[in-house]
PDB file of C-alpha atoms in Angstrom:
ATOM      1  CA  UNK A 254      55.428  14.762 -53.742  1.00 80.00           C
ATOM      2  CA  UNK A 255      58.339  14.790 -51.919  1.00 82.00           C
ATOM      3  CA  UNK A 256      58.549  13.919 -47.899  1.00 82.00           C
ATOM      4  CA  UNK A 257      61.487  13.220 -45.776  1.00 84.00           C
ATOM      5  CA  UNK A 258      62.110  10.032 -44.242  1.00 90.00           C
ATOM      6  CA  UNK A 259      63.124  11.415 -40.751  1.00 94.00           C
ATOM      7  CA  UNK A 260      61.843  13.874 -38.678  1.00 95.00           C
ATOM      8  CA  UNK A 261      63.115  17.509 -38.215  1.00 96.00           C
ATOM      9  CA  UNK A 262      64.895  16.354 -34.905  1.00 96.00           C
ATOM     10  CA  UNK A 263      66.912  13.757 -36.107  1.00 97.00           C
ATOM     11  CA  UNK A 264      68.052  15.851 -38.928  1.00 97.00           C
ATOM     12  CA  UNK A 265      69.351  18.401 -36.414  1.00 97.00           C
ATOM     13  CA  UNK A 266      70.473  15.579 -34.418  1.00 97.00           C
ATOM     14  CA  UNK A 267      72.624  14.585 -37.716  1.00 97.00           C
ATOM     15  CA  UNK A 268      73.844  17.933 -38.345  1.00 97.00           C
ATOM     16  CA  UNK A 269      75.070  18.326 -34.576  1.00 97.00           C
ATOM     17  CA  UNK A 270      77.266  14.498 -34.908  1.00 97.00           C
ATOM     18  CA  UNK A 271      79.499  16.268 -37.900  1.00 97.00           C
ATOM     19  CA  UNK A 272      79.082  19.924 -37.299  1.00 97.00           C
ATOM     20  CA  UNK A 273      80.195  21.627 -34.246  1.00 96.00           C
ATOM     21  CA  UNK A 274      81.182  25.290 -35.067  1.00 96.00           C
ATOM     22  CA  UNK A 275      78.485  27.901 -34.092  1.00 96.00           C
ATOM     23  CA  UNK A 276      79.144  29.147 -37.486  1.00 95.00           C
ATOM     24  CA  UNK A 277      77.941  26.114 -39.797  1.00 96.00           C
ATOM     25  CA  UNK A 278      74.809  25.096 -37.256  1.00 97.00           C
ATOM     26  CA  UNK A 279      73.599  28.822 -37.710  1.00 97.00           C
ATOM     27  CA  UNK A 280      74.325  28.599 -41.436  1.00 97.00           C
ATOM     28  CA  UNK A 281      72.058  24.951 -41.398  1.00 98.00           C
ATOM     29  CA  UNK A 282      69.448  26.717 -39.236  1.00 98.00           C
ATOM     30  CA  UNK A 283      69.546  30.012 -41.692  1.00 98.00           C
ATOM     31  CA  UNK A 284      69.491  27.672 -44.697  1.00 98.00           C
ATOM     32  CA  UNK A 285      66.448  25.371 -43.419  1.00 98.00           C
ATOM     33  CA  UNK A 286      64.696  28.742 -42.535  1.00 98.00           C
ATOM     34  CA  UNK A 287      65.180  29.972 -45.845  1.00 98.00           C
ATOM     35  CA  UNK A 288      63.778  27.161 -47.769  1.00 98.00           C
ATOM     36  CA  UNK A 289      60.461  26.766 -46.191  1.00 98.00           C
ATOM     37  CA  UNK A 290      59.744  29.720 -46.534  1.00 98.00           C
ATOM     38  CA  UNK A 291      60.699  29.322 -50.533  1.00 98.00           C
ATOM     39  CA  UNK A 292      58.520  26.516 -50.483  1.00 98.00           C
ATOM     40  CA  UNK A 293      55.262  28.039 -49.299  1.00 98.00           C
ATOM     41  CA  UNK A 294      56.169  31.268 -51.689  1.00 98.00           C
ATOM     42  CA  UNK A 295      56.340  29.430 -54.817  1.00 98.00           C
ATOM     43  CA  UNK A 296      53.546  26.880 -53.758  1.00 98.00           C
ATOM     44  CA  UNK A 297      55.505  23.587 -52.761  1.00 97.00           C
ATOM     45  CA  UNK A 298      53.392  24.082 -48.948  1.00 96.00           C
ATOM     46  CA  UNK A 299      53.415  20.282 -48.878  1.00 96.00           C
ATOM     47  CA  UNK A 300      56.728  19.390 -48.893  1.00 96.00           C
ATOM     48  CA  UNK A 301      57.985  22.413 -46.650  1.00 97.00           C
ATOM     49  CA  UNK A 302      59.383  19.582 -44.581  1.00 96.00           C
ATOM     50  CA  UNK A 303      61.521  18.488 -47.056  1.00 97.00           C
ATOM     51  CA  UNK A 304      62.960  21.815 -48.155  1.00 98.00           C
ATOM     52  CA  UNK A 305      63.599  22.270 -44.817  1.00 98.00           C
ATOM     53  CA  UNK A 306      65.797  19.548 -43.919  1.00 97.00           C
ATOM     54  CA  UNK A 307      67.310  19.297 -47.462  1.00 98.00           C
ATOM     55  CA  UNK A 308      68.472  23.438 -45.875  1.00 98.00           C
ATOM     56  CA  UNK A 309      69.660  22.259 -42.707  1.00 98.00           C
ATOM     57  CA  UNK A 310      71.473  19.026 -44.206  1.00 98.00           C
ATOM     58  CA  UNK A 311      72.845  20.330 -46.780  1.00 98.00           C
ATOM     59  CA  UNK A 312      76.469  21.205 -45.347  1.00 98.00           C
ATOM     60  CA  UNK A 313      76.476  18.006 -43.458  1.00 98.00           C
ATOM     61  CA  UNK A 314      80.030  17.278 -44.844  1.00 98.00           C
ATOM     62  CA  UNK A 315      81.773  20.364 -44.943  1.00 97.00           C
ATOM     63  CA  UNK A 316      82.922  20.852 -41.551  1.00 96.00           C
ATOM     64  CA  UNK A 317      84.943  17.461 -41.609  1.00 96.00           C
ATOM     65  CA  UNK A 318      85.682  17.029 -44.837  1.00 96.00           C
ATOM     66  CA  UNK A 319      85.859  20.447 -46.577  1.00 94.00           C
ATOM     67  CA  UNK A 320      87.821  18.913 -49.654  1.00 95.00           C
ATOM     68  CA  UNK A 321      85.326  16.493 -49.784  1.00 96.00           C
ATOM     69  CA  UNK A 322      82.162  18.700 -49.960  1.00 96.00           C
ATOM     70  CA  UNK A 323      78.989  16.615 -51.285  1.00 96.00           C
ATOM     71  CA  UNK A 324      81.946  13.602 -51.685  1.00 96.00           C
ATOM     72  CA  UNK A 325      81.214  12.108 -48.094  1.00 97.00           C
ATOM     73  CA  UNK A 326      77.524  13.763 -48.076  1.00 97.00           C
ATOM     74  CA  UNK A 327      75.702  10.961 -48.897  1.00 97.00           C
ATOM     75  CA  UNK A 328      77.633   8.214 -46.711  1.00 97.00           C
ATOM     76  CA  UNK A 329      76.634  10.574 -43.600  1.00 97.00           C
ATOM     77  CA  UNK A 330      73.523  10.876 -44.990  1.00 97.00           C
ATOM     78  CA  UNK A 331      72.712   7.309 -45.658  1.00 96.00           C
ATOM     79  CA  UNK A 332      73.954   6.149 -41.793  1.00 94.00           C
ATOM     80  CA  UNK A 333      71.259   8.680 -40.569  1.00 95.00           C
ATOM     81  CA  UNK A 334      68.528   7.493 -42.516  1.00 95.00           C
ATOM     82  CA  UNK A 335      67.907   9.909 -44.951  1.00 96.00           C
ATOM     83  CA  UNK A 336      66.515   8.813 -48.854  1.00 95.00           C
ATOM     84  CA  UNK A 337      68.492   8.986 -52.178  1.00 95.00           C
ATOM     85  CA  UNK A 338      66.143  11.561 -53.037  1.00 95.00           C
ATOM     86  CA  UNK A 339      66.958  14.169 -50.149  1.00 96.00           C
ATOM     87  CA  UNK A 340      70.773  12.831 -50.787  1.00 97.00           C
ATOM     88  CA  UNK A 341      70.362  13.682 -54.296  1.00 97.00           C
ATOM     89  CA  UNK A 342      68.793  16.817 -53.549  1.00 97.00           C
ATOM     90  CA  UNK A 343      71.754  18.126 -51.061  1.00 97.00           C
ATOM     91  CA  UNK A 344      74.236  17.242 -52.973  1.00 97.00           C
ATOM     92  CA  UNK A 345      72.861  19.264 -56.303  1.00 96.00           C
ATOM     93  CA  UNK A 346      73.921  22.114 -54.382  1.00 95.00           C
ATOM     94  CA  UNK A 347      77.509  21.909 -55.403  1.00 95.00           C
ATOM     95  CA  UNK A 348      76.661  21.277 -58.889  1.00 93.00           C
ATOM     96  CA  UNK A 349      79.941  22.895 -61.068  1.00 92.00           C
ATOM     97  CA  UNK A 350      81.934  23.720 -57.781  1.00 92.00           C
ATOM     98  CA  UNK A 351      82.894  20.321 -55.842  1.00 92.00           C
ATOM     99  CA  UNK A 352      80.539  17.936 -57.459  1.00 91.00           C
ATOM    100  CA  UNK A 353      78.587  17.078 -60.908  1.00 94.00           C
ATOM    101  CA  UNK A 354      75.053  16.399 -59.244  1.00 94.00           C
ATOM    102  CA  UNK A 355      72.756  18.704 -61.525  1.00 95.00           C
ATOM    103  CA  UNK A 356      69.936  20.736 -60.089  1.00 95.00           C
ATOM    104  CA  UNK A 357      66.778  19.594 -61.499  1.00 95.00           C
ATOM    105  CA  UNK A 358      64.026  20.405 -58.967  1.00 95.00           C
ATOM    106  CA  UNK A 359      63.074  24.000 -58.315  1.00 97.00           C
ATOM    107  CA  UNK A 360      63.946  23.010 -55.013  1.00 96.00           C
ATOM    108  CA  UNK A 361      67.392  22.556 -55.768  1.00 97.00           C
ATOM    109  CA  UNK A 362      67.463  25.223 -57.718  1.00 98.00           C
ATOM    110  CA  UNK A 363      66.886  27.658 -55.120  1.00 98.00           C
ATOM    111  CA  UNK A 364      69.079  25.657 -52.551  1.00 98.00           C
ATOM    112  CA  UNK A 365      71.883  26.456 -55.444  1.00 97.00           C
ATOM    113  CA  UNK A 366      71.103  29.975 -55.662  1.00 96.00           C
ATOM    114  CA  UNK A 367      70.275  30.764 -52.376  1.00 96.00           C
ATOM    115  CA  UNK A 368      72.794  28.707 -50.161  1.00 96.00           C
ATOM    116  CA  UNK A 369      75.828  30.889 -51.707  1.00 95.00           C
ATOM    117  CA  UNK A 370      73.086  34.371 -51.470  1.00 97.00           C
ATOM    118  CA  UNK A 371      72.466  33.880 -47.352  1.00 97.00           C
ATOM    119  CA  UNK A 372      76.288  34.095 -46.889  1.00 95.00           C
ATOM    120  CA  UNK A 373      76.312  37.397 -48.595  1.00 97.00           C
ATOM    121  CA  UNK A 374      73.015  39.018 -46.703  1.00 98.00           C
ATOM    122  CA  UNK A 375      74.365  37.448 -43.538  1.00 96.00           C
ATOM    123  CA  UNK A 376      77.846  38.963 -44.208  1.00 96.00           C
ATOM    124  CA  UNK A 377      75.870  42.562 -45.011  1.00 97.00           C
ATOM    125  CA  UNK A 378      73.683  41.944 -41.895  1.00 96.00           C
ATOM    126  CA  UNK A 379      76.761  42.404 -39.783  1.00 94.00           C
ATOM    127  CA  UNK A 380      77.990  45.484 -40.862  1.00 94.00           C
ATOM    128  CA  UNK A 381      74.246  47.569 -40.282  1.00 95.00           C
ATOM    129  CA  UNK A 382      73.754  49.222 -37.136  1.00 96.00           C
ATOM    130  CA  UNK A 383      70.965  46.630 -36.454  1.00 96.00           C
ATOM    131  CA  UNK A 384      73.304  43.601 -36.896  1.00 96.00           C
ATOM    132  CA  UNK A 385      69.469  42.418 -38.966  1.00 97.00           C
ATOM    133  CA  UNK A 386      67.976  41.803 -41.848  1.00 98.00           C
ATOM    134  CA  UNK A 387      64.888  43.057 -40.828  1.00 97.00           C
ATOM    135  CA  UNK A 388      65.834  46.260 -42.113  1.00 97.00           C
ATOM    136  CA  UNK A 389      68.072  45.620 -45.016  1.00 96.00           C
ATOM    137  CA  UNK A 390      67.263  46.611 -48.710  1.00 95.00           C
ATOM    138  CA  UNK A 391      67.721  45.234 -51.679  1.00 97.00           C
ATOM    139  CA  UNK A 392      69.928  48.663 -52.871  1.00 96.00           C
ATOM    140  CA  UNK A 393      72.167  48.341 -49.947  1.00 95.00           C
ATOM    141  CA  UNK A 394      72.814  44.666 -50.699  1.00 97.00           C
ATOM    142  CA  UNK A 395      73.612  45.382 -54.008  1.00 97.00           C
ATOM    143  CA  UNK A 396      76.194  47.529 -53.164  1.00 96.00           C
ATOM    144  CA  UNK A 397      77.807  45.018 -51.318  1.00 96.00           C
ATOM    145  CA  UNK A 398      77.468  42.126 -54.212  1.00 97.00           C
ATOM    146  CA  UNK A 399      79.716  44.633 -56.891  1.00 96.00           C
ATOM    147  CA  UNK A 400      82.218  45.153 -53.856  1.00 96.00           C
ATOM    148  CA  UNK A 401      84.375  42.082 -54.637  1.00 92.00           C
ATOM    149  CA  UNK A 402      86.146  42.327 -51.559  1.00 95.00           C
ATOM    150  CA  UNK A 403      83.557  42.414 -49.287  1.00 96.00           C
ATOM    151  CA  UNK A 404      82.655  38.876 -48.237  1.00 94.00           C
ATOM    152  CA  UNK A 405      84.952  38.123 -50.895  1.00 93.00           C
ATOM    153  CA  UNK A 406      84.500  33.850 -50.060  1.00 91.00           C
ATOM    154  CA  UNK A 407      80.953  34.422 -51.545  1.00 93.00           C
ATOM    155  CA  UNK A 408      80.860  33.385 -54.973  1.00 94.00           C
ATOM    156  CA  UNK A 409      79.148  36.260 -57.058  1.00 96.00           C
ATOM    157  CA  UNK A 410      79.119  33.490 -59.998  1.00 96.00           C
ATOM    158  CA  UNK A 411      77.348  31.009 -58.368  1.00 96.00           C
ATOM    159  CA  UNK A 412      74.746  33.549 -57.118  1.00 97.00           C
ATOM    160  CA  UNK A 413      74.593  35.131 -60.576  1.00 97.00           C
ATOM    161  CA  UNK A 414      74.276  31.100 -62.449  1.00 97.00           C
ATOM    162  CA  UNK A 415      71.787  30.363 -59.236  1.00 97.00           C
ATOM    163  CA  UNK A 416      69.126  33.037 -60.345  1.00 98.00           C
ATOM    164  CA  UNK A 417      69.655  32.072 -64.175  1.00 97.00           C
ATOM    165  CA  UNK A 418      69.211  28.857 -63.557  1.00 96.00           C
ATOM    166  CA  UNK A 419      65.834  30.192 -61.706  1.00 97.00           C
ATOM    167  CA  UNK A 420      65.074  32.361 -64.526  1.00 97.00           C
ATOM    168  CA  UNK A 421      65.083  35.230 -62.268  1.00 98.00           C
ATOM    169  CA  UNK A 422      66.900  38.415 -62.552  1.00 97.00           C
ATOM    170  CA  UNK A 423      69.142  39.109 -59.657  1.00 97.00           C
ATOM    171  CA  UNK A 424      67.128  41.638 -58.001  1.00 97.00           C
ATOM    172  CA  UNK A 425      64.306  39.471 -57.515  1.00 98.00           C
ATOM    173  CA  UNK A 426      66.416  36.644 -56.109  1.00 98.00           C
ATOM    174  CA  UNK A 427      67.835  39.375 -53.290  1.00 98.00           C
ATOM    175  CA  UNK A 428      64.416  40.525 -52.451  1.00 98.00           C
ATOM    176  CA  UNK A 429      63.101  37.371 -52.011  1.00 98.00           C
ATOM    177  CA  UNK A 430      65.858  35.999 -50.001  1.00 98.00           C
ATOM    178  CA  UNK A 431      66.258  38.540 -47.738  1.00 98.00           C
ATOM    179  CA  UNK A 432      62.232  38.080 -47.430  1.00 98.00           C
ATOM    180  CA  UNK A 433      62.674  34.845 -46.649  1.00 98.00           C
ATOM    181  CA  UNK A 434      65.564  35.493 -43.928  1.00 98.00           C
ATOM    182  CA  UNK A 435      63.545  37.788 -42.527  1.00 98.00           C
ATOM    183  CA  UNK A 436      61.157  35.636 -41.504  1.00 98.00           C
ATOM    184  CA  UNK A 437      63.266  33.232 -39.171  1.00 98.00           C
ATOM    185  CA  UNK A 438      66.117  35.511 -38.225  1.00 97.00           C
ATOM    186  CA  UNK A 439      64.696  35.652 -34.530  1.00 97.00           C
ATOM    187  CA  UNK A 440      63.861  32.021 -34.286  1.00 97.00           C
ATOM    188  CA  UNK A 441      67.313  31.690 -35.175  1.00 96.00           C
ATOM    189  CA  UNK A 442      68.545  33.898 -32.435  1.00 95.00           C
ATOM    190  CA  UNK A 443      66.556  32.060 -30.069  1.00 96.00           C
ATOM    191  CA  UNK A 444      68.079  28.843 -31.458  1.00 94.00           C
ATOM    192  CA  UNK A 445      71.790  30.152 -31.050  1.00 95.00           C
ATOM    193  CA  UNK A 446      71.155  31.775 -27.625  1.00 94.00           C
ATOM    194  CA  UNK A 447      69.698  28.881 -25.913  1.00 92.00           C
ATOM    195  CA  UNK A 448      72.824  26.444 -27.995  1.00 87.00           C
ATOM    196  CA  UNK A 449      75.399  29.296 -26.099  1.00 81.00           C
TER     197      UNK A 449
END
């Protein structure tokens, strides 16, 4: 099983030394948010603590050093504490793009996919009358993915090689992540409010 080796606070802690753009904390928070609720869908309950702050770590680098994404990840990492295995794991996310860290882990396998994915929704989010996901569809989101220039710095082949290497189809992939946004968009809000 696989447990973190600091607490939830200190990872934010962490993630507030290197990032301070509204932008990439939301993104952390969205990401962490995302991932435990993946891991009490496809049964990893136990470590949601992990998946959690593997989410919200995972960008640690990229506001500094965005040439050097998952490069100067694990130094960061390291100073705060964190274990090879949760550096390992955040750093499989750029696997192909900045770095050569293979997903192995479901886990990272659904940071891969859906890292790149939340962008996308987030993006789509924006443009509804809501400003939410709460009432987004997986049609409507579709849409958007085949419209190239619409949120055109999300990469439609990582997302596409992200649910392959899931062996889901893409559909299922959208409807799960915008599931799983769902449930944390408000405590997000909250979050970003009371940060304002």
């Amino acid at each position: 099983m696989r447990t973190s080796k600091i607490t939830r606070d200190e990872a934010l802690k962490l993630l507030e030394k290197y990032n301070k753009a509204p932008f990439h904390i939301q993104h952390g928070l969205t990401v962490e948010g995302v991932m435990r609720w993946y891991a009490k869908e496809l049964g990893y309950g136990e470590e949601e603590e992990y998946w959690g702050q593997v989410g919200l770590l995972h960008d640690i680098d990229f506001e500094l050093y965005p040439e050097q994404h998952c490069i100067k990840a694990p130094d960061l990492l390291k100073e705060g504490g964190v274990g090879e295995d949760m550096i390992y794991s955040v750093c499989a996310h750029g696997y192909g793009i900045c770095c050569d860290i293979k997903p192995e882990h479901e886990m990272e396998k659904v940071l891969f996919a859906a890292d790149e994915l939340t962008g996308l929704i987030w993006s789509a989010a924006l443009m509804r009358p809501s400003k939410s996901v709460m009432d987004m569809e997986v049609k409507s989101l579709k849409k958007k993915f085949k419209d190239k220039k619409f949120a055109a710095g999300c990469s439609r082949d990582v997302i596409r090689q992200g649910a392959e290497n899931l062996g889901w189809e893409l559909d299922e992939l959208f409807e799960k992540t915008i599931l799983a946004m769902r449930s944390c968009e408000a405590e997000i809000q909250k979050a970003m409010v009371e940060r304002a």
